Amino acid sequence: MESMEHGMAQLILDSLPSPVLMSDLHGRLIFVNRAVEDDLGVERGELLGRPLIEALYQGRKFDRRGKYRSALMETLETGRSFNARFVEVKTVFHQLPRFFLVDTFFVHSSGGQLLGACAVYHDIFRHRELLKRAVMSRLTTISEQFETIYAFAEAIGARDLYTMGHSEKVAEYARLIAEALGLQEKEVDLAYICGIVHDVGKIGVPENILNKPGPLLPEEFVQITCHPDKGAAILSHISWLEQVVPVVLAHHERYDGRGYPRGLKGEEIPLLSRILSVADAFDAMTSDRSYRRALPVPVAINELKRNAGTQFDPRIVEVFVQVLLEYQF
Ligand SMILES: [Fe+2]
């Protein structure tokens, strides 16, 4: 009877879309469900019996800020359980950090013996509403208005599908760069917001130019170069986005002064704009576009390096390349 129950429990856990992991008291993985295998792209045989920090986090228990990389490990070592805690998961199998809400709890045998701890991860990208709530609760200073920027993202995406996904990826890259540069949390959050709204000015560019597959005529290019000014003008009407305006205005400036719209140079360009410029170029190169296929990541990295000091701030390129290598691109 008991083994039947076990078999049933295994089936249920394997049918659950949320990744479930369990570790023994020594931090060794003793159970993972099928969602873990699917999410990480590995067979459970490669994970079971191994220390979870070694199997999933290259043996690094803490992140740059000294926080636990694994909520499960934190529960095991501190005794604290989590209930729908917002976490960023960066395992060796993930190319980019993923956001989850995690529940952790201790597991006892029927005789009351402590067996280990369990973590259940809820992928919040599957639930856009949850994602918004989670990000909003993290953005302490500007939380109430966060919906506004998602409204912008939707508005841009409605006209140009590439831009929608692009804005979110640029935001994520910009946030990672800001974090790696050691900026304060408020600035890191601001980098994310700037990423989401940076191309909002494209609302003012005709759709046939935006989605034109071939090269642009000079007069069409002029229309495109207006989008930082248009974006800044739109955003300037929202008082809480005051700090975003100069960043968006300068996101197409170049480090050597040959960018647009003002021809600013070097440190005259706001730091967050220099960050956006690198993040923007990387995502543009590594995405499929109507006129060409995505470039492989190593080629895109070489392009960034080749243009460091001319198009891009060399320090930012260096930091970003490090970040990308860290995430196993
Ligand atoms: Fe742009």
Short mmCIF file of C-alpha atoms and ligand atoms in Angstrom, two decimals:
data_model
loop_
_atom_site.label_atom_id
_atom_site.label_comp_id
_atom_site.label_asym_id
_atom_site.label_seq_id
_atom_site.Cartn_x
_atom_site.Cartn_y
_atom_site.Cartn_z
CA MET A 1 0.00 0.00 0.00
CA GLU A 2 2.78 2.38 0.98
CA SER A 3 4.72 1.81 -2.23
CA MET A 4 1.54 2.44 -4.23
CA GLU A 5 1.17 5.74 -2.44
CA HIS A 6 4.78 6.55 -3.20
CA GLY A 7 4.30 5.73 -6.85
CA MET A 8 1.25 7.97 -6.94
CA ALA A 9 3.09 10.77 -5.14
CA GLN A 10 5.89 10.54 -7.70
CA LEU A 11 3.38 10.72 -10.57
CA ILE A 12 1.67 13.74 -9.08
CA LEU A 13 4.95 15.56 -8.48
CA ASP A 14 6.12 14.73 -11.99
CA SER A 15 2.90 16.16 -13.43
CA LEU A 16 3.29 19.40 -11.48
CA PRO A 17 4.46 22.27 -13.73
CA SER A 18 6.45 23.84 -10.85
CA PRO A 19 10.00 22.64 -10.17
CA VAL A 20 10.27 20.76 -6.85
CA LEU A 21 13.61 19.90 -5.21
CA MET A 22 14.38 18.18 -1.96
CA SER A 23 17.67 17.99 -0.15
CA ASP A 24 18.77 15.91 2.82
CA LEU A 25 20.15 17.58 5.92
CA HIS A 26 23.66 17.59 4.40
CA GLY A 27 22.57 19.63 1.39
CA ARG A 28 22.54 16.64 -0.99
CA LEU A 29 19.77 16.47 -3.60
CA ILE A 30 17.52 13.51 -2.86
CA PHE A 31 14.52 14.36 -5.04
CA VAL A 32 13.78 16.44 -8.11
CA ASN A 33 10.61 16.30 -10.18
CA ARG A 34 10.27 16.31 -13.95
CA ALA A 35 9.76 20.11 -14.08
CA VAL A 36 13.30 20.49 -12.71
CA GLU A 37 14.64 18.28 -15.48
CA ASP A 38 12.69 20.24 -18.11
CA ASP A 39 13.63 23.61 -16.71
CA LEU A 40 17.33 22.88 -16.38
CA GLY A 41 17.62 20.57 -19.35
CA VAL A 42 19.29 17.77 -17.36
CA GLU A 43 18.38 14.25 -16.32
CA ARG A 44 17.67 13.75 -12.64
CA GLY A 45 20.38 11.07 -12.56
CA GLU A 46 22.94 13.85 -13.04
CA LEU A 47 21.69 15.68 -9.96
CA LEU A 48 20.55 13.15 -7.38
CA GLY A 49 23.00 12.34 -4.62
CA ARG A 50 25.14 15.39 -5.38
CA PRO A 51 25.54 18.44 -3.11
CA LEU A 52 23.06 20.93 -4.53
CA ILE A 53 25.49 23.85 -4.39
CA GLU A 54 27.99 21.89 -6.43
CA ALA A 55 25.45 20.47 -8.88
CA LEU A 56 23.62 23.73 -9.57
CA TYR A 57 25.77 26.66 -8.48
CA GLN A 58 29.35 25.72 -9.38
CA GLY A 59 30.11 25.29 -5.68
CA ARG A 60 29.39 28.98 -4.97
CA LYS A 61 26.99 29.23 -2.07
CA PHE A 62 26.78 33.05 -1.93
CA ASP A 63 26.36 35.71 -4.58
CA ARG A 64 28.38 38.90 -4.99
CA ARG A 65 26.41 40.58 -2.23
CA GLY A 66 26.88 37.72 0.20
CA LYS A 67 23.31 36.44 -0.17
CA TYR A 68 22.51 32.75 -0.53
CA ARG A 69 22.20 31.70 -4.18
CA SER A 70 19.84 28.87 -3.21
CA ALA A 71 16.72 29.42 -1.12
CA LEU A 72 16.73 25.72 -0.28
CA MET A 73 20.26 25.96 1.10
CA GLU A 74 19.31 29.05 3.07
CA THR A 75 16.41 27.20 4.66
CA LEU A 76 18.64 24.23 5.51
CA GLU A 77 21.33 26.35 7.10
CA THR A 78 19.28 29.05 8.80
CA GLY A 79 16.13 27.08 9.64
CA ARG A 80 14.01 29.81 8.03
CA SER A 81 11.22 28.72 5.69
CA PHE A 82 9.98 30.95 2.88
CA ASN A 83 6.49 31.57 1.67
CA ALA A 84 6.16 32.90 -1.89
CA ARG A 85 9.51 34.61 -1.61
CA PHE A 86 10.64 36.47 -4.73
CA VAL A 87 13.99 35.02 -5.84
CA GLU A 88 16.31 35.29 -8.76
CA VAL A 89 17.64 31.88 -9.77
CA LYS A 90 20.93 31.69 -11.60
CA THR A 91 22.04 28.08 -11.85
CA VAL A 92 24.80 26.84 -14.12
CA PHE A 93 22.08 25.64 -16.48
CA HIS A 94 20.41 29.04 -16.92
CA GLN A 95 21.72 31.48 -19.49
CA LEU A 96 20.07 34.36 -17.70
CA PRO A 97 18.72 34.66 -14.18
CA ARG A 98 15.09 33.63 -13.89
CA PHE A 99 12.54 34.95 -11.45
CA PHE A 100 10.52 32.66 -9.29
CA LEU A 101 8.38 32.75 -6.20
CA VAL A 102 9.63 30.02 -3.92
CA ASP A 103 8.16 28.12 -1.00
CA THR A 104 10.56 26.19 1.23
CA PHE A 105 9.75 23.91 4.14
CA PHE A 106 11.18 21.08 6.20
CA VAL A 107 10.05 17.51 5.58
CA HIS A 108 9.55 15.01 8.42
CA SER A 109 9.01 11.27 8.27
CA SER A 110 5.73 9.85 9.61
CA GLY A 111 7.67 9.07 12.81
CA GLY A 112 8.56 12.76 13.16
CA GLN A 113 12.18 12.43 12.11
CA LEU A 114 13.60 15.39 10.20
CA LEU A 115 14.52 14.20 6.68
CA GLY A 116 15.52 17.36 4.89
CA ALA A 117 14.07 20.42 3.20
CA CYS A 118 12.01 20.94 0.10
CA ALA A 119 11.64 23.87 -2.31
CA VAL A 120 8.80 24.50 -4.76
CA TYR A 121 9.44 27.14 -7.43
CA HIS A 122 6.64 29.02 -9.19
CA ASP A 123 7.76 30.45 -12.50
CA ILE A 124 6.40 33.96 -12.46
CA PHE A 125 7.06 34.56 -16.15
CA ARG A 126 4.15 32.24 -16.73
CA HIS A 127 2.03 34.58 -14.66
CA ARG A 128 2.60 38.10 -15.82
CA GLU A 129 0.42 39.50 -13.04
CA LEU A 130 2.55 37.79 -10.38
CA LEU A 131 5.71 39.09 -12.00
CA LYS A 132 4.45 42.65 -11.88
CA ARG A 133 3.49 42.30 -8.23
CA ALA A 134 6.84 40.76 -7.32
CA VAL A 135 8.90 43.38 -9.13
CA MET A 136 6.72 46.11 -7.71
CA SER A 137 7.25 44.95 -4.17
CA ARG A 138 11.02 44.97 -4.75
CA LEU A 139 11.03 48.47 -6.20
CA THR A 140 10.63 50.22 -2.91
CA THR A 141 10.96 53.83 -4.05
CA ILE A 142 8.82 53.74 -7.15
CA SER A 143 6.59 50.76 -6.64
CA GLU A 144 3.17 52.36 -7.07
CA GLN A 145 3.83 53.61 -10.54
CA PHE A 146 5.49 50.54 -11.96
CA GLU A 147 2.36 49.67 -13.91
CA THR A 148 2.87 52.79 -15.99
CA ILE A 149 6.06 51.48 -17.49
CA TYR A 150 4.46 48.16 -18.35
CA ALA A 151 1.74 50.13 -20.07
CA PHE A 152 4.45 51.78 -22.16
CA ALA A 153 6.03 48.45 -22.96
CA GLU A 154 2.65 47.14 -24.15
CA ALA A 155 2.04 50.28 -26.18
CA ILE A 156 5.37 49.95 -27.98
CA GLY A 157 4.99 46.21 -28.44
CA ALA A 158 1.57 46.63 -29.98
CA ARG A 159 3.17 48.27 -33.02
CA ASP A 160 6.46 46.45 -33.23
CA LEU A 161 6.71 42.92 -31.87
CA TYR A 162 10.49 42.94 -31.91
CA THR A 163 10.58 46.00 -29.65
CA MET A 164 8.34 44.43 -27.01
CA GLY A 165 10.57 41.47 -26.20
CA HIS A 166 13.60 43.58 -26.93
CA SER A 167 12.75 46.18 -24.27
CA GLU A 168 12.40 43.52 -21.59
CA LYS A 169 15.72 41.90 -22.51
CA VAL A 170 17.53 45.23 -22.69
CA ALA A 171 16.07 46.05 -19.27
CA GLU A 172 17.36 42.79 -17.87
CA TYR A 173 20.85 43.21 -19.35
CA ALA A 174 20.99 46.83 -18.15
CA ARG A 175 20.03 45.75 -14.66
CA LEU A 176 22.74 43.07 -14.63
CA ILE A 177 25.38 45.55 -15.80
CA ALA A 178 24.32 48.14 -13.21
CA GLU A 179 24.53 45.49 -10.52
CA ALA A 180 27.95 44.29 -11.69
CA LEU A 181 29.20 47.89 -11.66
CA GLY A 182 28.27 47.99 -7.98
CA LEU A 183 25.60 50.68 -8.34
CA GLN A 184 23.09 51.14 -5.54
CA GLU A 185 19.86 49.18 -5.66
CA LYS A 186 17.86 52.28 -6.60
CA GLU A 187 20.09 52.87 -9.63
CA VAL A 188 19.92 49.19 -10.55
CA ASP A 189 16.11 49.40 -10.56
CA LEU A 190 16.29 52.61 -12.55
CA ALA A 191 18.47 50.85 -15.15
CA TYR A 192 15.69 48.26 -15.54
CA ILE A 193 12.99 50.89 -15.97
CA CYS A 194 15.07 52.81 -18.50
CA GLY A 195 15.47 49.58 -20.44
CA ILE A 196 11.71 49.04 -20.58
CA VAL A 197 10.92 52.56 -21.79
CA HIS A 198 14.03 53.47 -23.79
CA ASP A 199 12.37 53.09 -27.21
CA VAL A 200 9.01 54.60 -26.26
CA GLY A 201 9.71 57.40 -28.77
CA LYS A 202 9.28 54.87 -31.57
CA ILE A 203 5.56 55.40 -31.04
CA GLY A 204 6.14 58.55 -33.09
CA VAL A 205 7.91 56.79 -35.97
CA PRO A 206 5.75 55.51 -38.88
CA GLU A 207 5.23 51.77 -38.84
CA ASN A 208 6.47 51.21 -42.41
CA ILE A 209 9.84 52.70 -41.44
CA LEU A 210 10.01 50.82 -38.11
CA ASN A 211 9.38 47.45 -39.74
CA LYS A 212 11.19 48.08 -43.04
CA PRO A 213 13.17 44.98 -43.94
CA GLY A 214 15.79 46.66 -46.16
CA PRO A 215 18.17 49.59 -45.64
CA LEU A 216 16.64 52.97 -44.79
CA LEU A 217 16.62 56.04 -47.04
CA PRO A 218 18.35 59.09 -45.54
CA GLU A 219 15.02 60.82 -44.79
CA GLU A 220 13.72 57.65 -43.13
CA PHE A 221 16.84 57.44 -41.00
CA VAL A 222 16.21 61.03 -39.85
CA GLN A 223 12.78 59.90 -38.62
CA ILE A 224 14.40 57.08 -36.63
CA THR A 225 16.97 59.41 -35.09
CA CYS A 226 14.14 61.50 -33.66
CA HIS A 227 12.94 58.69 -31.35
CA PRO A 228 15.19 59.54 -28.36
CA ASP A 229 13.88 63.15 -28.40
CA LYS A 230 10.29 61.97 -28.83
CA GLY A 231 10.70 59.43 -26.04
CA ALA A 232 12.15 62.01 -23.69
CA ALA A 233 9.31 64.39 -24.52
CA ILE A 234 6.66 61.74 -23.79
CA LEU A 235 8.25 60.65 -20.52
CA SER A 236 8.82 64.21 -19.32
CA HIS A 237 5.07 64.48 -18.65
CA ILE A 238 5.35 61.91 -15.86
CA SER A 239 6.94 63.48 -12.83
CA TRP A 240 8.14 60.28 -11.18
CA LEU A 241 10.04 59.36 -14.36
CA GLU A 242 12.06 62.58 -14.17
CA GLN A 243 15.36 60.69 -13.77
CA VAL A 244 14.62 58.49 -16.77
CA VAL A 245 14.28 61.38 -19.25
CA PRO A 246 17.99 62.31 -19.70
CA VAL A 247 18.89 58.61 -19.89
CA VAL A 248 16.40 57.90 -22.67
CA LEU A 249 17.40 61.07 -24.51
CA ALA A 250 21.05 59.93 -24.66
CA HIS A 251 20.68 56.19 -25.33
CA HIS A 252 21.95 56.51 -28.93
CA GLU A 253 24.91 58.73 -28.12
CA ARG A 254 28.30 57.16 -28.80
CA TYR A 255 31.34 57.22 -26.56
CA ASP A 256 33.40 58.89 -29.34
CA GLY A 257 30.83 61.67 -29.78
CA ARG A 258 29.52 60.45 -33.16
CA GLY A 259 26.08 59.40 -31.91
CA TYR A 260 22.73 61.18 -31.94
CA PRO A 261 20.79 63.36 -31.15
CA ARG A 262 23.28 65.68 -29.38
CA GLY A 263 26.72 64.24 -30.20
CA LEU A 264 27.64 63.97 -26.50
CA LYS A 265 30.98 62.34 -25.77
CA GLY A 266 32.49 60.05 -23.09
CA GLU A 267 31.38 60.89 -19.56
CA GLU A 268 29.12 63.67 -20.84
CA ILE A 269 26.74 60.82 -21.65
CA PRO A 270 24.80 59.71 -18.53
CA LEU A 271 26.14 56.42 -17.12
CA LEU A 272 22.79 54.66 -17.50
CA SER A 273 22.64 55.70 -21.17
CA ARG A 274 26.09 54.22 -21.74
CA ILE A 275 24.86 51.01 -20.08
CA LEU A 276 21.69 50.97 -22.22
CA SER A 277 23.71 51.44 -25.37
CA VAL A 278 25.73 48.27 -24.72
CA ALA A 279 22.66 46.27 -23.60
CA ASP A 280 20.66 47.49 -26.62
CA ALA A 281 23.38 46.61 -29.15
CA PHE A 282 23.93 43.17 -27.65
CA ASP A 283 20.26 42.26 -27.77
CA ALA A 284 19.87 43.65 -31.30
CA MET A 285 22.79 41.51 -32.48
CA THR A 286 21.64 38.34 -30.74
CA SER A 287 17.97 38.55 -31.86
CA ASP A 288 16.47 37.40 -35.16
CA ARG A 289 15.32 40.39 -37.19
CA SER A 290 13.23 40.60 -40.34
CA TYR A 291 16.36 41.25 -42.40
CA ARG A 292 18.88 38.85 -40.78
CA ARG A 293 19.31 35.92 -38.40
CA ALA A 294 20.66 36.37 -34.86
CA LEU A 295 24.44 36.44 -34.50
CA PRO A 296 25.98 33.80 -32.24
CA VAL A 297 26.80 35.17 -28.77
CA PRO A 298 30.62 34.90 -29.16
CA VAL A 299 30.41 36.95 -32.38
CA ALA A 300 28.27 39.58 -30.63
CA ILE A 301 30.77 39.71 -27.76
CA ASN A 302 33.60 40.29 -30.23
CA GLU A 303 31.61 43.09 -31.86
CA LEU A 304 31.15 44.77 -28.47
CA LYS A 305 34.87 44.47 -27.78
CA ARG A 306 35.77 45.75 -31.25
CA ASN A 307 33.66 48.86 -30.68
CA ALA A 308 34.75 49.49 -27.10
CA GLY A 309 36.20 52.98 -26.85
CA THR A 310 34.49 54.17 -30.06
CA GLN A 311 30.79 53.30 -29.87
CA PHE A 312 30.78 52.00 -26.30
CA ASP A 313 32.25 52.87 -22.92
CA PRO A 314 35.10 50.30 -22.67
CA ARG A 315 34.61 49.76 -18.92
CA ILE A 316 30.96 48.82 -19.46
CA VAL A 317 31.82 46.41 -22.27
CA GLU A 318 34.39 44.75 -20.02
CA VAL A 319 31.93 44.35 -17.15
CA PHE A 320 29.14 43.10 -19.41
CA VAL A 321 31.36 40.51 -21.08
CA GLN A 322 32.29 39.24 -17.62
CA VAL A 323 28.61 39.03 -16.67
CA LEU A 324 27.80 37.09 -19.84
CA LEU A 325 30.61 34.63 -19.25
CA GLU A 326 29.44 34.19 -15.69
CA TYR A 327 26.02 33.11 -16.97
CA GLN A 328 27.61 30.55 -19.28
CA PHE A 329 26.66 32.15 -22.55
FE FE B 1 16.56 53.22 -29.41
#
